[in-house]
Coordinates of C-alpha atoms in Angstrom, one line a residue:
Chain A
M1 CA 9.2 1.0 10.3
L2 CA 8.6 -2.7 9.4
Y3 CA 10.3 -2.2 6.0
T4 CA 12.8 0.5 5.1
K5 CA 10.9 0.3 1.5
H6 CA 7.2 -0.5 1.3
L7 CA 6.1 -0.6 -2.8
F8 CA 2.7 -1.0 -4.0
I9 CA 1.8 -2.2 -7.2
C10 CA -1.2 -1.7 -8.6
T11 CA -2.6 -4.8 -10.3
N12 CA -6.6 -3.4 -10.8
Q13 CA -8.4 -4.8 -13.6
R14 CA -11.7 -3.3 -15.0
P15 CA -13.7 -5.2 -17.7
E16 CA -13.2 -4.4 -20.7
G17 CA -14.6 -1.6 -22.5
S18 CA -14.5 0.5 -19.0
R19 CA -12.0 3.1 -18.2
V20 CA -8.2 2.0 -18.4
S21 CA -6.6 -0.1 -15.6
C22 CA -3.8 -0.9 -14.8
G23 CA -4.1 -4.2 -13.9
E24 CA -5.2 -4.5 -17.7
G25 CA -1.9 -3.6 -18.2
H26 CA 0.7 -5.6 -16.6
G27 CA 0.6 -4.9 -13.3
L28 CA 0.8 -8.5 -12.5
A29 CA 4.0 -8.9 -14.3
L30 CA 5.2 -5.7 -12.7
V31 CA 4.7 -7.6 -9.3
A32 CA 6.7 -10.4 -10.0
A33 CA 9.7 -8.5 -11.7
F34 CA 9.9 -6.3 -8.1
K35 CA 9.5 -9.6 -6.0
K36 CA 12.2 -11.3 -7.9
A37 CA 14.4 -8.2 -8.5
I38 CA 14.3 -7.2 -4.6
K39 CA 14.6 -10.9 -4.0
D40 CA 17.8 -11.8 -6.4
K41 CA 20.0 -8.4 -4.4
G42 CA 19.2 -9.8 -1.0
L43 CA 16.9 -7.0 0.1
N44 CA 13.1 -8.8 1.0
T45 CA 13.7 -8.7 4.6
E46 CA 13.5 -4.9 4.6
I47 CA 11.8 -4.1 1.6
R48 CA 9.0 -5.3 0.6
A49 CA 7.0 -5.6 -3.2
Q50 CA 3.3 -6.0 -3.1
K51 CA 0.1 -5.7 -5.0
T52 CA -2.5 -3.4 -4.2
G53 CA -5.6 -2.4 -5.3
C54 CA -6.9 1.2 -7.3
M55 CA -4.8 3.9 -6.2
E56 CA -6.6 6.3 -8.2
T57 CA -4.3 7.2 -10.6
C58 CA -5.2 5.4 -13.3
E59 CA -4.9 7.3 -16.0
L60 CA -1.2 7.4 -15.5
G61 CA -0.9 3.4 -15.1
P62 CA 0.7 0.8 -14.0
S63 CA 1.1 2.9 -11.4
V64 CA 3.8 2.1 -8.3
V65 CA 4.2 3.9 -4.9
V66 CA 7.2 3.8 -2.8
Y67 CA 6.5 4.3 0.8
P68 CA 7.2 5.9 3.0
E69 CA 9.1 8.5 0.7
G70 CA 5.1 8.8 -1.2
V71 CA 6.6 8.6 -5.1
F72 CA 4.0 7.5 -7.5
Y73 CA 6.1 6.5 -10.4
G74 CA 3.5 6.1 -13.7
H75 CA 3.8 3.9 -16.6
V76 CA 6.0 1.7 -15.2
Q77 CA 7.5 -1.0 -17.6
V78 CA 9.2 -4.2 -16.9
E79 CA 12.1 -2.8 -18.0
D80 CA 12.0 0.1 -15.6
V81 CA 12.2 -2.6 -12.5
E82 CA 15.5 -2.7 -12.4
E83 CA 16.3 1.1 -12.6
I84 CA 14.0 1.5 -9.8
V85 CA 15.0 -1.3 -7.8
S86 CA 18.7 -0.6 -8.4
E87 CA 18.4 3.6 -8.0
H88 CA 16.0 4.3 -5.5
L89 CA 15.7 1.2 -3.6
E90 CA 19.1 0.8 -3.5
N91 CA 20.2 4.2 -3.5
N92 CA 17.6 6.3 -2.4
R93 CA 17.9 8.5 -6.1
V94 CA 14.4 8.6 -7.2
V95 CA 13.6 8.3 -10.8
E96 CA 12.8 11.2 -12.2
R97 CA 11.8 10.5 -15.3
L98 CA 9.1 8.2 -14.3
V99 CA 8.1 10.2 -11.7
M100 CA 4.1 10.6 -12.0
D101 CA 3.5 14.5 -12.8
F102 CA 0.0 15.2 -10.4
D103 CA -1.0 18.1 -12.3
L104 CA -1.2 16.0 -15.7
L105 CA -3.1 13.8 -13.3
R106 CA -5.6 15.9 -12.0
A107 CA -6.2 17.2 -15.7
L108 CA -7.1 13.8 -17.2
K109 CA -8.9 13.3 -14.3
K110 CA -11.6 16.2 -15.0
Chain B
M1 CA 2.7 13.8 -1.7
L2 CA -0.7 12.9 -3.5
Y3 CA -2.5 11.7 -0.6
T4 CA -1.6 13.3 3.1
K5 CA -2.3 9.6 4.7
H6 CA -2.4 6.4 2.5
L7 CA -4.0 3.4 4.2
F8 CA -3.4 -0.2 3.3
I9 CA -5.7 -2.4 4.2
C10 CA -5.2 -6.6 3.6
T11 CA -7.8 -9.1 2.3
N12 CA -5.6 -12.0 1.4
Q13 CA -7.5 -14.8 1.5
R14 CA -6.1 -18.1 1.7
P15 CA -7.4 -21.6 0.9
E16 CA -8.9 -23.3 4.1
G17 CA -7.1 -25.1 6.5
S18 CA -3.6 -23.2 5.7
R19 CA -1.6 -20.5 7.3
V20 CA -3.9 -18.0 9.1
S21 CA -5.0 -14.6 6.7
C22 CA -6.5 -11.2 6.9
G23 CA -8.9 -12.0 4.2
E24 CA -10.6 -14.8 6.0
G25 CA -11.1 -12.7 9.0
H26 CA -13.2 -9.5 8.1
G27 CA -10.4 -7.5 5.5
L28 CA -13.1 -6.7 2.7
A29 CA -15.5 -5.3 6.0
L30 CA -12.8 -3.4 7.3
V31 CA -12.3 -1.7 3.5
A32 CA -15.7 -0.6 3.2
A33 CA -15.6 0.5 6.8
F34 CA -12.2 2.9 6.2
K35 CA -13.3 4.4 3.2
K36 CA -17.6 4.8 4.9
A37 CA -15.9 6.6 7.4
I38 CA -13.4 9.0 5.3
K39 CA -16.6 9.8 2.5
D40 CA -19.0 10.5 5.8
K41 CA -16.4 13.0 6.8
G42 CA -15.6 14.4 3.8
L43 CA -11.9 13.6 3.8
N44 CA -12.0 11.3 0.7
T45 CA -10.0 13.8 -1.5
E46 CA -6.8 13.5 1.0
I47 CA -6.8 10.6 2.3
R48 CA -7.5 6.8 0.7
A49 CA -8.3 3.6 1.9
Q50 CA -7.9 0.6 0.0
K51 CA -7.6 -3.1 -0.1
T52 CA -3.8 -4.7 -0.4
G53 CA -2.3 -8.1 -0.8
C54 CA -0.2 -9.7 2.2
M55 CA 1.7 -7.3 4.0
E56 CA 3.4 -10.7 5.5
T57 CA 2.2 -9.4 9.0
C58 CA -1.1 -12.1 8.7
E59 CA -0.2 -13.9 12.4
L60 CA -1.2 -10.9 13.8
G61 CA -3.5 -9.6 10.9
P62 CA -6.2 -8.2 10.2
S63 CA -3.7 -5.8 9.0
V64 CA -3.7 -2.0 8.3
V65 CA -0.9 0.2 7.6
V66 CA -1.1 4.0 7.1
Y67 CA 1.9 5.6 5.6
P68 CA 3.6 8.1 5.2
E69 CA 4.3 7.1 9.0
G70 CA 4.5 3.2 8.3
V71 CA 1.8 2.9 11.2
F72 CA 0.9 -1.2 11.6
Y73 CA -2.1 -2.1 13.4
G74 CA -3.0 -5.9 13.8
H75 CA -6.2 -7.3 14.8
V76 CA -8.4 -4.6 13.7
Q77 CA -11.8 -5.7 13.7
V78 CA -14.7 -3.4 12.1
E79 CA -15.2 -1.7 15.7
D80 CA -12.1 -0.3 15.2
V81 CA -12.6 1.7 12.6
E82 CA -13.8 4.8 13.9
E83 CA -11.8 5.2 16.8
I84 CA -8.7 5.0 13.7
V85 CA -10.1 7.6 11.8
S86 CA -10.8 10.5 14.5
E87 CA -7.8 10.2 16.2
H88 CA -5.2 8.8 14.5
L89 CA -6.4 10.3 10.5
E90 CA -7.5 13.5 11.6
N91 CA -5.8 14.3 14.7
N92 CA -2.4 12.6 14.1
R93 CA -2.9 10.7 16.8
V94 CA -1.3 7.1 16.7
V95 CA -3.7 4.4 18.2
E96 CA -1.4 3.1 20.8
R97 CA -3.2 -0.2 21.5
L98 CA -3.9 -1.1 18.3
V99 CA -0.2 -0.9 17.3
M100 CA 1.2 -3.9 15.8
D101 CA 3.7 -5.3 17.8
F102 CA 7.2 -6.1 15.6
D103 CA 8.8 -8.4 17.9
L104 CA 5.9 -10.9 18.8
L105 CA 5.2 -10.5 14.8
R106 CA 8.8 -12.0 14.0
A107 CA 8.3 -14.7 17.4
L108 CA 5.1 -15.9 15.6
K109 CA 6.7 -16.3 12.2
K110 CA 10.0 -18.7 13.8

């Protein structure tokens, strides 16, 4: 693996009035906050956080996925970044309260 | 996992004359080709291909990563899409000839 953890943060933005999107929320602020927290802890050679396009999880966004685990976090707020970094990225403890509910996601998509 | 395979294709574009970038190559054409090939095979509910920002593998781009495996492909051409989809995505056989050489990447970054 090139990165021990690779985070993708949706920053997709849709035109106003259309379907909800993560970028309309605060996707870019999340990217900046993750990058800063990872760099401040000196983890930025092995862990990468970056912006990405739509992951089709818009209904529960802003969305973040952590690979290789494939853990999706939903409704992520800037205030949650520190906890995800220190718990999940540093200590491999998934932040359960933010884990996306795929059953709910599928129900909302119908 | 929400997706059995999740592909991220770099479409980052830098101003002309600066460091090389994937989007300057044909990142967007790759995204379209992967999406079409995956849909044509009816794999699009379980496999997702999407555009993403810089993965810091620019020197060997255009770059594509397949998670959860974390396999990075480099210098990916539109003509390579069909092989990656049928070999790797459908049959779990990594396309070795396109796998990114991380030692070379690190040497080029110096």
